[in-house]
Short mmCIF file of C-alpha atoms (C1' of nucleotides) in Angstrom, two decimals:
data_model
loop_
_atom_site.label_atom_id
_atom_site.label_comp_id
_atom_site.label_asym_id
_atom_site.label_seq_id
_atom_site.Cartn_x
_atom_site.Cartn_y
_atom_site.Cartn_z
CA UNK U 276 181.94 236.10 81.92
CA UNK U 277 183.46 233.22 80.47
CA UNK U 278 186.82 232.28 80.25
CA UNK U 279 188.64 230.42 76.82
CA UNK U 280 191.20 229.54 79.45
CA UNK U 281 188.49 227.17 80.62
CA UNK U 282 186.60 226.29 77.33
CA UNK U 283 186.26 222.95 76.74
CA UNK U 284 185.11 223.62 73.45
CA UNK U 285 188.77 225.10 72.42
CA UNK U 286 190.23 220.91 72.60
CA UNK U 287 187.85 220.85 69.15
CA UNK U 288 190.01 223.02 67.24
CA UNK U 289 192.78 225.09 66.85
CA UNK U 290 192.91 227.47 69.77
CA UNK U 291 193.94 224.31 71.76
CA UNK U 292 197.46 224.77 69.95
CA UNK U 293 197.88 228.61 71.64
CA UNK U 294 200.08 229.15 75.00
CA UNK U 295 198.18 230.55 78.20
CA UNK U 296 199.01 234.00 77.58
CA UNK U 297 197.57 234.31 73.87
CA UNK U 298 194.88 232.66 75.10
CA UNK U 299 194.22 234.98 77.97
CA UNK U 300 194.18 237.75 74.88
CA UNK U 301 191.81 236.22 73.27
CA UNK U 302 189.68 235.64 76.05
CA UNK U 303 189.88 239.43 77.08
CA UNK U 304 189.12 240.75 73.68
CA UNK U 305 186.50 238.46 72.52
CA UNK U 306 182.62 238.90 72.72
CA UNK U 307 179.83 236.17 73.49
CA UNK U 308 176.71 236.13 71.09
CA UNK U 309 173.89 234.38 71.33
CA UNK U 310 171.66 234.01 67.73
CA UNK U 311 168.22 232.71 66.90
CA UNK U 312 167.24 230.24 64.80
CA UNK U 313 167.23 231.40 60.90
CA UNK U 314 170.00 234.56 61.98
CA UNK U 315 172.90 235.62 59.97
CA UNK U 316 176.70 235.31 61.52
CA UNK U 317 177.95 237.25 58.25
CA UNK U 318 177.44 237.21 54.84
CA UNK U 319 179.25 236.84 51.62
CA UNK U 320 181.35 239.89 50.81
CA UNK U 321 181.08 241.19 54.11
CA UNK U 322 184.58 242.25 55.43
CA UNK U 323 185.15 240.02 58.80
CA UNK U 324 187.46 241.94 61.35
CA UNK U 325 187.41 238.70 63.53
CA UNK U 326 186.48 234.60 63.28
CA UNK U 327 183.29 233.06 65.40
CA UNK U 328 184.32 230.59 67.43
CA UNK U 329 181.02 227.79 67.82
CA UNK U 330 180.10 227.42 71.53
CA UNK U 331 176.77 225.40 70.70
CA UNK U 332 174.13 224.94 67.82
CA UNK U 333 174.34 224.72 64.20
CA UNK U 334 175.32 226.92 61.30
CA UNK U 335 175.05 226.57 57.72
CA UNK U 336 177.88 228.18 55.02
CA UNK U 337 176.36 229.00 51.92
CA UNK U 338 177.00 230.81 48.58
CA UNK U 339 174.48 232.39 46.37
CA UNK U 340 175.06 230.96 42.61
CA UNK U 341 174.50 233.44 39.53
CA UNK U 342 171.24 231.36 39.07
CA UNK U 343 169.78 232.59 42.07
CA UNK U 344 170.01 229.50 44.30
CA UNK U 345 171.46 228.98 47.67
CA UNK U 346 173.99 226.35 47.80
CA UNK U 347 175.23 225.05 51.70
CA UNK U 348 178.71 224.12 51.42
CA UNK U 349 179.39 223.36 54.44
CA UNK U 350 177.52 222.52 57.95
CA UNK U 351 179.71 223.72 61.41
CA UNK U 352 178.75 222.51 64.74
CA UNK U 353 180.72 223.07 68.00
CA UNK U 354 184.31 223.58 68.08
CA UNK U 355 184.21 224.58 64.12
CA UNK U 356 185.76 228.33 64.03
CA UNK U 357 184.17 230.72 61.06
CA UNK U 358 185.44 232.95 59.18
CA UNK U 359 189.43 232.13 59.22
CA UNK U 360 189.53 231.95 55.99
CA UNK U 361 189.41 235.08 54.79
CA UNK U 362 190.43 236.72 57.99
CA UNK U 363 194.14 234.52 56.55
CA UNK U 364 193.65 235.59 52.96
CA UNK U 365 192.55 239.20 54.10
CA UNK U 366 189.86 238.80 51.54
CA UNK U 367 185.68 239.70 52.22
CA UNK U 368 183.89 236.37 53.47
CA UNK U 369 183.10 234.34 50.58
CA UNK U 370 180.26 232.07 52.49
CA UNK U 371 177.04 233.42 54.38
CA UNK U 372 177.16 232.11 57.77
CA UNK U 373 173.28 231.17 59.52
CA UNK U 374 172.14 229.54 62.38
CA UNK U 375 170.22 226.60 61.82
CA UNK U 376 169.73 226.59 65.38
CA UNK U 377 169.82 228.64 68.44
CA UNK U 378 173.83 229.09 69.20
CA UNK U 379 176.08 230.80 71.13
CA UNK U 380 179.12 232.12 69.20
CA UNK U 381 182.01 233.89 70.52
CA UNK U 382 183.80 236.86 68.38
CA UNK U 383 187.13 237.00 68.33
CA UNK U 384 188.64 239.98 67.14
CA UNK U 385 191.48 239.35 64.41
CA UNK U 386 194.47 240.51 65.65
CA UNK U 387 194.59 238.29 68.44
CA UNK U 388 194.26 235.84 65.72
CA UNK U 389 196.52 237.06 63.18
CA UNK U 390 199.48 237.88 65.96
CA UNK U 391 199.40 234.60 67.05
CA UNK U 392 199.94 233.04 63.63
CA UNK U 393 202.80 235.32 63.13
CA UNK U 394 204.72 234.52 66.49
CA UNK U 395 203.53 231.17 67.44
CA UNK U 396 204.49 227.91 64.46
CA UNK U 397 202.54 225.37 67.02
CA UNK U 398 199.14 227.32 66.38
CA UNK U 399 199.84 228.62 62.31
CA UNK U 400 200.56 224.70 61.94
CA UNK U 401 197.29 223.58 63.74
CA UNK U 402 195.57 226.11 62.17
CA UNK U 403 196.94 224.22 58.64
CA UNK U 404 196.37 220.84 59.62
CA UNK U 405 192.58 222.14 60.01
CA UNK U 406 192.76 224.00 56.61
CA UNK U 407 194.08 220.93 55.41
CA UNK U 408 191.25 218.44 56.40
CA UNK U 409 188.81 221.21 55.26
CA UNK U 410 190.17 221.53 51.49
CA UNK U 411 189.95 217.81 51.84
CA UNK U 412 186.77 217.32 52.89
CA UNK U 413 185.81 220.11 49.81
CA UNK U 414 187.60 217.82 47.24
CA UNK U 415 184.98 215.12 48.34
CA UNK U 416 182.13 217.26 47.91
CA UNK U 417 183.09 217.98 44.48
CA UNK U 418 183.23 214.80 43.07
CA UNK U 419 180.45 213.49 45.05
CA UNK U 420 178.49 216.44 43.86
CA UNK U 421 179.86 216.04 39.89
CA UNK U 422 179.35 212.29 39.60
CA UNK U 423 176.74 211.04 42.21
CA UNK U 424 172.84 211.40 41.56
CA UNK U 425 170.76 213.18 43.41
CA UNK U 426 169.06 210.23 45.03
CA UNK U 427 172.52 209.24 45.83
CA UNK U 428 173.63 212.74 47.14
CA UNK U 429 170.42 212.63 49.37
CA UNK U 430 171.06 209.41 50.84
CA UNK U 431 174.59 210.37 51.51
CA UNK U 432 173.48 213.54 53.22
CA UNK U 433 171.67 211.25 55.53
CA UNK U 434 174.15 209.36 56.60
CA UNK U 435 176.37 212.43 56.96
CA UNK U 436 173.82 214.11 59.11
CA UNK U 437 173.62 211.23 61.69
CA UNK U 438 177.66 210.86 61.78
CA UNK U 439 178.56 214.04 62.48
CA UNK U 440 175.26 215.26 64.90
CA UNK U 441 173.96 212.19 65.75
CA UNK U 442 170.29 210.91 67.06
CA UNK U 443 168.07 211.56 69.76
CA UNK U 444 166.94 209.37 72.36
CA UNK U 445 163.92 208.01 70.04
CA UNK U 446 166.71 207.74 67.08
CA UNK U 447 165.77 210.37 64.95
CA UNK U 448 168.64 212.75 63.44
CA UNK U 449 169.48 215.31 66.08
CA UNK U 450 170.05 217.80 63.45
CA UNK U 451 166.84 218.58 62.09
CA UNK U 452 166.75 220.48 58.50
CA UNK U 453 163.82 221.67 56.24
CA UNK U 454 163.68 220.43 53.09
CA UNK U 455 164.55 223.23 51.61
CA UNK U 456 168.05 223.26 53.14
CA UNK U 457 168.41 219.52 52.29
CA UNK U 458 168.07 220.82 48.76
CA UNK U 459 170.56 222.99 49.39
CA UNK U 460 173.07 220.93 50.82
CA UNK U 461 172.05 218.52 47.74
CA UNK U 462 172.42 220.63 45.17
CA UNK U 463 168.93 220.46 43.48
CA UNK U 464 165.15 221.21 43.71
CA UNK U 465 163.74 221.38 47.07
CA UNK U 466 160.68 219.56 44.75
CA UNK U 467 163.09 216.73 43.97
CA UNK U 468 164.44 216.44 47.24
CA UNK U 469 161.42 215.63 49.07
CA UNK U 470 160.23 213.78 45.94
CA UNK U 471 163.40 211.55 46.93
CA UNK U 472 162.25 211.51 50.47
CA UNK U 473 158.80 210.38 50.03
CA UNK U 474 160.62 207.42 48.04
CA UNK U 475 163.10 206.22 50.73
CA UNK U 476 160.41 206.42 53.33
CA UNK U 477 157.80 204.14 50.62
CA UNK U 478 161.27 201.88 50.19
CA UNK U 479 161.85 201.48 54.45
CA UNK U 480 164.99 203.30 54.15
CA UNK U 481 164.37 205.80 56.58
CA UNK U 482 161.28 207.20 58.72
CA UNK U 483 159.76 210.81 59.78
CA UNK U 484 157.46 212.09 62.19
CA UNK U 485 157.10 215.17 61.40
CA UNK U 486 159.92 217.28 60.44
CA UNK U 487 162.14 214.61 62.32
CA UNK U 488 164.01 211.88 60.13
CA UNK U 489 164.97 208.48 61.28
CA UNK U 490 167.28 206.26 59.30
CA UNK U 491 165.88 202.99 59.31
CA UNK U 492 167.50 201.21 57.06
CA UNK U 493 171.59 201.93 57.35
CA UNK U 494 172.79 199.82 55.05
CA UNK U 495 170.45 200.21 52.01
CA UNK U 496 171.03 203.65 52.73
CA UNK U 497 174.25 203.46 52.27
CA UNK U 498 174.39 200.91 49.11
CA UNK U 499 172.50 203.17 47.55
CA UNK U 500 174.96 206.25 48.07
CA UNK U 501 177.30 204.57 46.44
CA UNK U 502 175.73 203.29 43.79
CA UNK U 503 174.55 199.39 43.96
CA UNK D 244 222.26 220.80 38.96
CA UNK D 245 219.75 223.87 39.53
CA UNK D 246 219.53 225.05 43.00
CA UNK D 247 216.59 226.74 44.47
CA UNK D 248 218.10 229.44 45.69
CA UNK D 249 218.05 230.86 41.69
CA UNK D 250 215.10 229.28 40.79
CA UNK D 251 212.12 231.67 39.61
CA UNK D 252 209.56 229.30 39.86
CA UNK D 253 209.81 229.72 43.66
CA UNK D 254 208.34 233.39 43.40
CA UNK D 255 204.78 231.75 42.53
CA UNK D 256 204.45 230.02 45.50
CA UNK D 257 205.20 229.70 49.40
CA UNK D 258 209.20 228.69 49.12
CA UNK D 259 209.45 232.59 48.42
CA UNK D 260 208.45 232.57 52.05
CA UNK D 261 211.61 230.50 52.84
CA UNK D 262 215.33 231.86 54.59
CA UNK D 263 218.35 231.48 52.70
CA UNK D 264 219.57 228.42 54.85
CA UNK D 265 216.54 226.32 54.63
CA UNK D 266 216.10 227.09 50.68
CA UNK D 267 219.50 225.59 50.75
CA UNK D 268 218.35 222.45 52.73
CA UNK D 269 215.29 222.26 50.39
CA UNK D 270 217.78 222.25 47.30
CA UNK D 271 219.93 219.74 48.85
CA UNK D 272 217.68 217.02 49.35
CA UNK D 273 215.21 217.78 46.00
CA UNK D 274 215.66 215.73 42.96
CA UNK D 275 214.26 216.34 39.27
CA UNK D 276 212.32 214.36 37.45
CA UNK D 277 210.76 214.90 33.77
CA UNK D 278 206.91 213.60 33.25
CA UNK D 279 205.91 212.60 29.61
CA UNK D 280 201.98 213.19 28.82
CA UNK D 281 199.69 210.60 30.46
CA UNK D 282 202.71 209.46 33.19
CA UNK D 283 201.57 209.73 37.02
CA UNK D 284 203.22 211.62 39.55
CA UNK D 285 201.58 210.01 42.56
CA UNK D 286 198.05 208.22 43.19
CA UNK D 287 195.02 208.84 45.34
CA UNK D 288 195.50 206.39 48.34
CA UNK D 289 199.79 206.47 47.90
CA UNK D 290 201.57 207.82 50.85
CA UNK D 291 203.62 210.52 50.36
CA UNK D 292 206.95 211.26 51.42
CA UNK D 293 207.74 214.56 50.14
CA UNK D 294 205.76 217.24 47.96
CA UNK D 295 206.33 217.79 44.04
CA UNK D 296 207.15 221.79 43.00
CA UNK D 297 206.08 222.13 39.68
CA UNK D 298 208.55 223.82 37.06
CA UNK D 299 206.73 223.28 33.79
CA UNK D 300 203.79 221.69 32.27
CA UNK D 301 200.20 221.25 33.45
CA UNK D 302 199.39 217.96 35.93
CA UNK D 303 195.65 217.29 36.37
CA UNK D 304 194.66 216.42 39.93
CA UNK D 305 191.80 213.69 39.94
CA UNK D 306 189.90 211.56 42.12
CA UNK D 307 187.90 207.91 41.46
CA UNK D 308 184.02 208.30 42.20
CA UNK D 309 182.46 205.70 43.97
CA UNK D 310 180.36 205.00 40.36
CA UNK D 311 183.83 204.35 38.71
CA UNK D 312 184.55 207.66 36.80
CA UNK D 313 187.16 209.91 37.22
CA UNK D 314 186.77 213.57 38.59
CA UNK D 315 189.31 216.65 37.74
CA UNK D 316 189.05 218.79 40.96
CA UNK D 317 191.70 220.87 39.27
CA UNK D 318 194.43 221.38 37.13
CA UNK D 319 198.00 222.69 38.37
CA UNK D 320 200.46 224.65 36.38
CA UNK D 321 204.25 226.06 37.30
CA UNK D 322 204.50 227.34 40.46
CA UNK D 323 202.18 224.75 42.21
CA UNK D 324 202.95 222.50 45.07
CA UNK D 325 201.71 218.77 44.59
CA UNK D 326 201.27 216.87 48.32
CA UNK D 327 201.37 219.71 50.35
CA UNK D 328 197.74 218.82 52.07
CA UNK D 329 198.75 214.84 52.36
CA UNK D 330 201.57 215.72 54.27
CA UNK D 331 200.52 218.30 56.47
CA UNK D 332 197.64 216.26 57.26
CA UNK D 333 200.36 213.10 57.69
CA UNK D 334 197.45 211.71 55.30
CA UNK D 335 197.74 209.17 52.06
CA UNK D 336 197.04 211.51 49.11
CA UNK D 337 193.56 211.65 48.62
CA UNK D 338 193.65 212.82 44.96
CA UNK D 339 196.01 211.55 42.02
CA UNK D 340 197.88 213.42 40.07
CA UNK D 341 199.10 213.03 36.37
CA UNK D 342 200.86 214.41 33.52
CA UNK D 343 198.66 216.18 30.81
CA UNK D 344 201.18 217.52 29.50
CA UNK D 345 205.33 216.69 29.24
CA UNK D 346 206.25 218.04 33.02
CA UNK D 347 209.51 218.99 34.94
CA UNK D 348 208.79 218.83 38.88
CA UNK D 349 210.87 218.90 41.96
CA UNK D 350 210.24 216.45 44.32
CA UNK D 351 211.29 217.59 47.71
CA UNK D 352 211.01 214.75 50.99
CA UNK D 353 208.89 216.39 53.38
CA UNK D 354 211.22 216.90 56.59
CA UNK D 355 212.31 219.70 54.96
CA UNK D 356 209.49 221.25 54.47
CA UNK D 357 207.81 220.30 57.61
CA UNK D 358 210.48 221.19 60.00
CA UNK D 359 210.29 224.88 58.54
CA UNK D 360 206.82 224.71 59.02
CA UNK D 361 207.49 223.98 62.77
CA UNK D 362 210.12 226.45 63.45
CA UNK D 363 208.86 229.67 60.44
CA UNK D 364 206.30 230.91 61.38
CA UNK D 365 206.60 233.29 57.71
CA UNK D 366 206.65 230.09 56.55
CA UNK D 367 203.35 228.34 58.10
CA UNK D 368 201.38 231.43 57.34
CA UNK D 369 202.53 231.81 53.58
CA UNK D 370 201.61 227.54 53.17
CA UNK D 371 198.31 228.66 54.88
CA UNK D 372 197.85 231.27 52.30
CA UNK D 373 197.80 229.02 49.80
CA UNK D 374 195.67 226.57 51.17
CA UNK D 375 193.24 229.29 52.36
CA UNK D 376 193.37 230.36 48.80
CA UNK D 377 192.66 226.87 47.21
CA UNK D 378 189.86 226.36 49.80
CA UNK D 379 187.67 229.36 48.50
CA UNK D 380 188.43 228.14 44.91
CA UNK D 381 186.86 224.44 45.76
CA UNK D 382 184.34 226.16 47.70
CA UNK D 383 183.33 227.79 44.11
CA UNK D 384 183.82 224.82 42.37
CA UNK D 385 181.24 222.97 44.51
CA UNK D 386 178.61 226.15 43.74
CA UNK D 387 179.12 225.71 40.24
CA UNK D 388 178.95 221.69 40.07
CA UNK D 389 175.86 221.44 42.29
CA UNK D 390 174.19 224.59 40.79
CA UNK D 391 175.07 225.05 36.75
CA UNK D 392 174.18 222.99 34.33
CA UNK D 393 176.36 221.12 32.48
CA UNK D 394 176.82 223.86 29.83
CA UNK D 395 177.21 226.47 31.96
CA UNK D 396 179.71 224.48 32.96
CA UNK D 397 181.31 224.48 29.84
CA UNK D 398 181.64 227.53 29.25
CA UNK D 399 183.13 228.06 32.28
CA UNK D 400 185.70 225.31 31.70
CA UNK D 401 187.00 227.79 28.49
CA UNK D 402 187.24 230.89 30.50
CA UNK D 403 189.15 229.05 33.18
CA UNK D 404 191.24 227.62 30.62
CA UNK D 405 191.88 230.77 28.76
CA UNK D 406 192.45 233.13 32.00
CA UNK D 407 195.19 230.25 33.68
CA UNK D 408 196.39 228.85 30.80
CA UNK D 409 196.35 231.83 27.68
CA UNK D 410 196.86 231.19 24.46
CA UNK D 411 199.38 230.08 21.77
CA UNK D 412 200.12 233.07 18.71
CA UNK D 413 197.31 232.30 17.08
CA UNK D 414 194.75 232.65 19.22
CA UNK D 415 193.77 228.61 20.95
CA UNK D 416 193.83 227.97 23.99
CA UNK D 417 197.24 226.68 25.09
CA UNK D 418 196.48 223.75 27.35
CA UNK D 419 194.46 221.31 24.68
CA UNK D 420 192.71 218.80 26.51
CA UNK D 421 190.96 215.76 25.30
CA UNK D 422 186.92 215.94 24.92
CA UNK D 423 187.41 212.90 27.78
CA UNK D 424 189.18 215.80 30.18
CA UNK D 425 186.83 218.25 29.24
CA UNK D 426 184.59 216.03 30.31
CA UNK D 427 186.01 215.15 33.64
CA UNK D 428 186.62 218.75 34.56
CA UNK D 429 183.14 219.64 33.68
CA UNK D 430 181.46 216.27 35.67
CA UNK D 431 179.36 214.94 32.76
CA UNK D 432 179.96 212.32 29.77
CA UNK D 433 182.60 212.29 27.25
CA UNK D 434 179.43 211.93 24.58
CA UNK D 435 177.35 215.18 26.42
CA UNK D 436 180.64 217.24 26.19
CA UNK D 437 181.52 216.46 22.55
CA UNK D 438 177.43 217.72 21.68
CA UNK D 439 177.75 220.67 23.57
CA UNK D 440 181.21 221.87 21.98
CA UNK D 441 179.69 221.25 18.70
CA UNK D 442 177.19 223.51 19.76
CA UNK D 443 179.00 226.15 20.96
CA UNK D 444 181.01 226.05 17.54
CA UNK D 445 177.69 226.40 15.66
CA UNK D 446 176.85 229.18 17.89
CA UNK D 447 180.04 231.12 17.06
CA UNK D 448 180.92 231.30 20.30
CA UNK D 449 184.23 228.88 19.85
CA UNK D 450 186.44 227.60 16.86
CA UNK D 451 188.28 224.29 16.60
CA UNK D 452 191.28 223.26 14.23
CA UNK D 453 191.94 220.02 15.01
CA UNK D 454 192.48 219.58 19.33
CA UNK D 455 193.16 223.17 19.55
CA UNK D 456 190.12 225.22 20.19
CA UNK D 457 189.99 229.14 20.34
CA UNK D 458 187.44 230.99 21.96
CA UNK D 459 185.57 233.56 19.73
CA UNK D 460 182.92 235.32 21.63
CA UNK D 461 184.31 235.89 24.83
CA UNK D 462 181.41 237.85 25.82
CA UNK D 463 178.65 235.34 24.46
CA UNK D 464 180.55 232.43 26.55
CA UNK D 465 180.58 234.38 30.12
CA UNK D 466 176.92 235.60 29.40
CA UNK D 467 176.13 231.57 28.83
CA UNK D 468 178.38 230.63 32.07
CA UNK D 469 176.35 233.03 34.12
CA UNK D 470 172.70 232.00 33.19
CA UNK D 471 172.11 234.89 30.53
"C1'" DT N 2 141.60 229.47 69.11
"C1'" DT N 3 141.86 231.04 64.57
"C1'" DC N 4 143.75 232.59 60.58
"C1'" DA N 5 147.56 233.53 57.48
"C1'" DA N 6 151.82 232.19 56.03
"C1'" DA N 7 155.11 228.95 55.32
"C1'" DA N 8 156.48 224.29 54.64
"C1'" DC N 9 155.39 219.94 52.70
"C1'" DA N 10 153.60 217.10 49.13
"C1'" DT N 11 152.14 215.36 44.52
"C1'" DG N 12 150.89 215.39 39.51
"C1'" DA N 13 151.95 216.54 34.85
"C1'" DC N 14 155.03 217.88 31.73
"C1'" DA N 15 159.32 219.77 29.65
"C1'" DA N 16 164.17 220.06 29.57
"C1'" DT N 17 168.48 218.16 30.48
"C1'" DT N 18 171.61 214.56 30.63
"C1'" DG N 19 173.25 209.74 30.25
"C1'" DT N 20 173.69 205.42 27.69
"C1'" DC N 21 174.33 202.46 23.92
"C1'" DA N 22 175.42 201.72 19.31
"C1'" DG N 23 177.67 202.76 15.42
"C1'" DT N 24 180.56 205.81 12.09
"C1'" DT N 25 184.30 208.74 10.85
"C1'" DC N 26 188.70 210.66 11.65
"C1'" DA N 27 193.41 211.09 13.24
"C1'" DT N 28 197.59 209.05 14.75
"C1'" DC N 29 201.11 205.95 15.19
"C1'" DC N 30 203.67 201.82 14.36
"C1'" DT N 31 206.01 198.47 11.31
"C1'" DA V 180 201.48 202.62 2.46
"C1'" DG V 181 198.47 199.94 5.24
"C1'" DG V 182 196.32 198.69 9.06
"C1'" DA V 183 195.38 198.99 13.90
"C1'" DT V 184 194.06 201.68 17.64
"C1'" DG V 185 191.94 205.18 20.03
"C1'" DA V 186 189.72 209.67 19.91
"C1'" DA V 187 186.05 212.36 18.11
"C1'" DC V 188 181.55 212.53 16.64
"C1'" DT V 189 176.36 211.53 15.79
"C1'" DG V 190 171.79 209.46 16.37
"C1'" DA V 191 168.18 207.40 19.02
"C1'" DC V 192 166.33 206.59 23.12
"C1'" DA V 193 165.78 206.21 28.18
"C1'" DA V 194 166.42 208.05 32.63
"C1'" DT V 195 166.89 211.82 35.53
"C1'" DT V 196 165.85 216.22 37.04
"C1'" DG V 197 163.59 220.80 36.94
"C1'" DT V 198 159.45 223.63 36.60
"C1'" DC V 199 154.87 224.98 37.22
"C1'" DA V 200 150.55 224.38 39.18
"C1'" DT V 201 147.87 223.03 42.90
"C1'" DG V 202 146.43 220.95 47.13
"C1'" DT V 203 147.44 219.70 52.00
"C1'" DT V 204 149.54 220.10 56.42
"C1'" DT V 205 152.06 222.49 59.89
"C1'" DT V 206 153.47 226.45 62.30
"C1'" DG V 207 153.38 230.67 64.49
"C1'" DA V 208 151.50 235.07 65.65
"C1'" DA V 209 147.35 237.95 66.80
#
DNA sequence: TTCAAAACATGACAATTGTCAGTTCATCCT
DNA sequence: AGGATGAACTGACAATTGTCATGTTTTGAA
């Protein structure tokens, strides 16, 4: 099997931080998983006795609201590592974890985790400067999500989706999402999204074939998102 | 001039985590400064050279939307540590904060508190704590903005201002904020906030007496928060 | 391949929310 | 006290967004 010793993947995040022999504990205690499309990780308010460390594919963090409706906080590619946030606080998940994809996740058990943070001030501080940019990033969301429109939350989720997974060879997002879960990550009716859709495809904004989305027009795209 | 070391504020959050000698450094280098209402303790973009320990008074922690109105992504009260994410991330501050109320904060220059970062490892993990903590609160706060309406919303603005804040002998809530706040916490217009406190003051489920408003039906106002 | 289920799409309408305009009220300064 | 300033409030209307109903296309399993 596998060694993190030799994960390339671990340079994306904060294992990179941990000496060789943590690193050899983690690697003998953890487990490889491969998931299907549309499988859960873990849910909210299940208790996590480990974080899943993202070898390949996509995963979506969500949160039920009292209303019923899924909200995605949060999408994690490779190198993101689930679940350390409540494994720190020692509180039960408060996202649901899917793949959006096929992955492969690894398991790490907590207390290889937790030990290290304890002993070693290199990893507990790379493991903050990662917390950091994440609260960050959160801060954005909320006042993108409390001022912006909808048609300018879409077009922002666009341009978000080809930054951080990029295009194929033919230029279409790599990252391809129903439009369901772009309502999700939007914040409103899967109706309204694809409503919205249909429009920036009628204005040359972007282009589909299929369930694939191209953006066409950067720029306009991007004008629009924030708000001219 | 007060020292740390007897300083009860400290309890609340992760100096308590500190040793004896580098509480001392920290006490050393801080300096106090008093707020009056409205005054700004630093600004989104501003870099940061040291973090701002809160002793008394409430600071509200904002950020510009693109569309040119301001967002409250939270409000911080005794105990809480202003800057801590800017300079951990070695980041300008990507959120403002200012005085809502008259303020006494400590500002201490951050090689203090980085170095113990580096070196205690207590240290790290209580700061991570925290941060881990805050996360799953904006994590929340993104649910709620992208999936209430705007008087659910409401409503929940009361509760959180009741359950952080309390309230004065007779029964108001003892941060008053102006409808504008309100507004900015919520993410909606000054105008749609004022119409749906009048509501709820129709409804019974609040009273006003001048600024100062008191929740009445406790009950009524989480039922209306949660979709009943 | 064929059929059922799911995803996508659109219309019609209702509900929510924002905007603009104007009035009243409180506060603060000289 | 008087007036100026800003906050609080209200009405009318427009724009945005959600909901329900219904049809079409795509997908996946038998």
């Amino acid at each position: 099997m596998s060694r993190c010793e030799n994960c390339i993947i671990r340079q994306f995040n904060s294992l990179r931080a941990m000496s060789k022999e943590e690193l050899k504990r983690v690697s003998d205690t953890k487990t490889t998983k491969i998931l299907k499309k549309g499988e859960t990780i873990f849910e909210e308010g299940e208790k996590l006795n480990g974080v899943f460390c993202v070898r390949g594919g996509v995963s979506k963090l969500s949160k039920l609201s009292s209303n019923g409706k899924d909200q995605i906080v949060k999408l994690a590619t490779k190198g993101a590592v689930l679940g350390q946030r409540s494994v720190i606080s020692e509180e039960v998940a408060n996202l649901s974890a899917t793949a959006v994809n096929d992955m492969e996740v690894c398991f790490i058990p907590k207390d290889a985790i937790v030990d290290t943070l304890n002993s070693n001030p290199n990893f507990a501080v790379e493991v903050l400067r990662h917390m950091a940019h994440d609260l960050k990033e959160a801060d954005d969301v909320i006042v993108n999500m409390s001022q912006k429109t909808v048609k300018q939350r879409v077009a922002e989720a666009f341009i978000y989706l080809e930054d951080n997974f990029g295009v194929d060879d033919k230029g279409y997002l790599a990252l391809t999402l129903s439009r369901e879960d772009i309502a999700n990550v939007v914040g409103t009716a899967t109706e309204s999204a694809i409503r919205i859709i249909s429009e920036f495809k009628k204005l040359g904004l972007i282009k589909a074939s299929g369930k694939k989305i191209a953006i066409v027009d950067a720029k306009g795209l991007a004008d629009l998102a924030v708000g001219i």
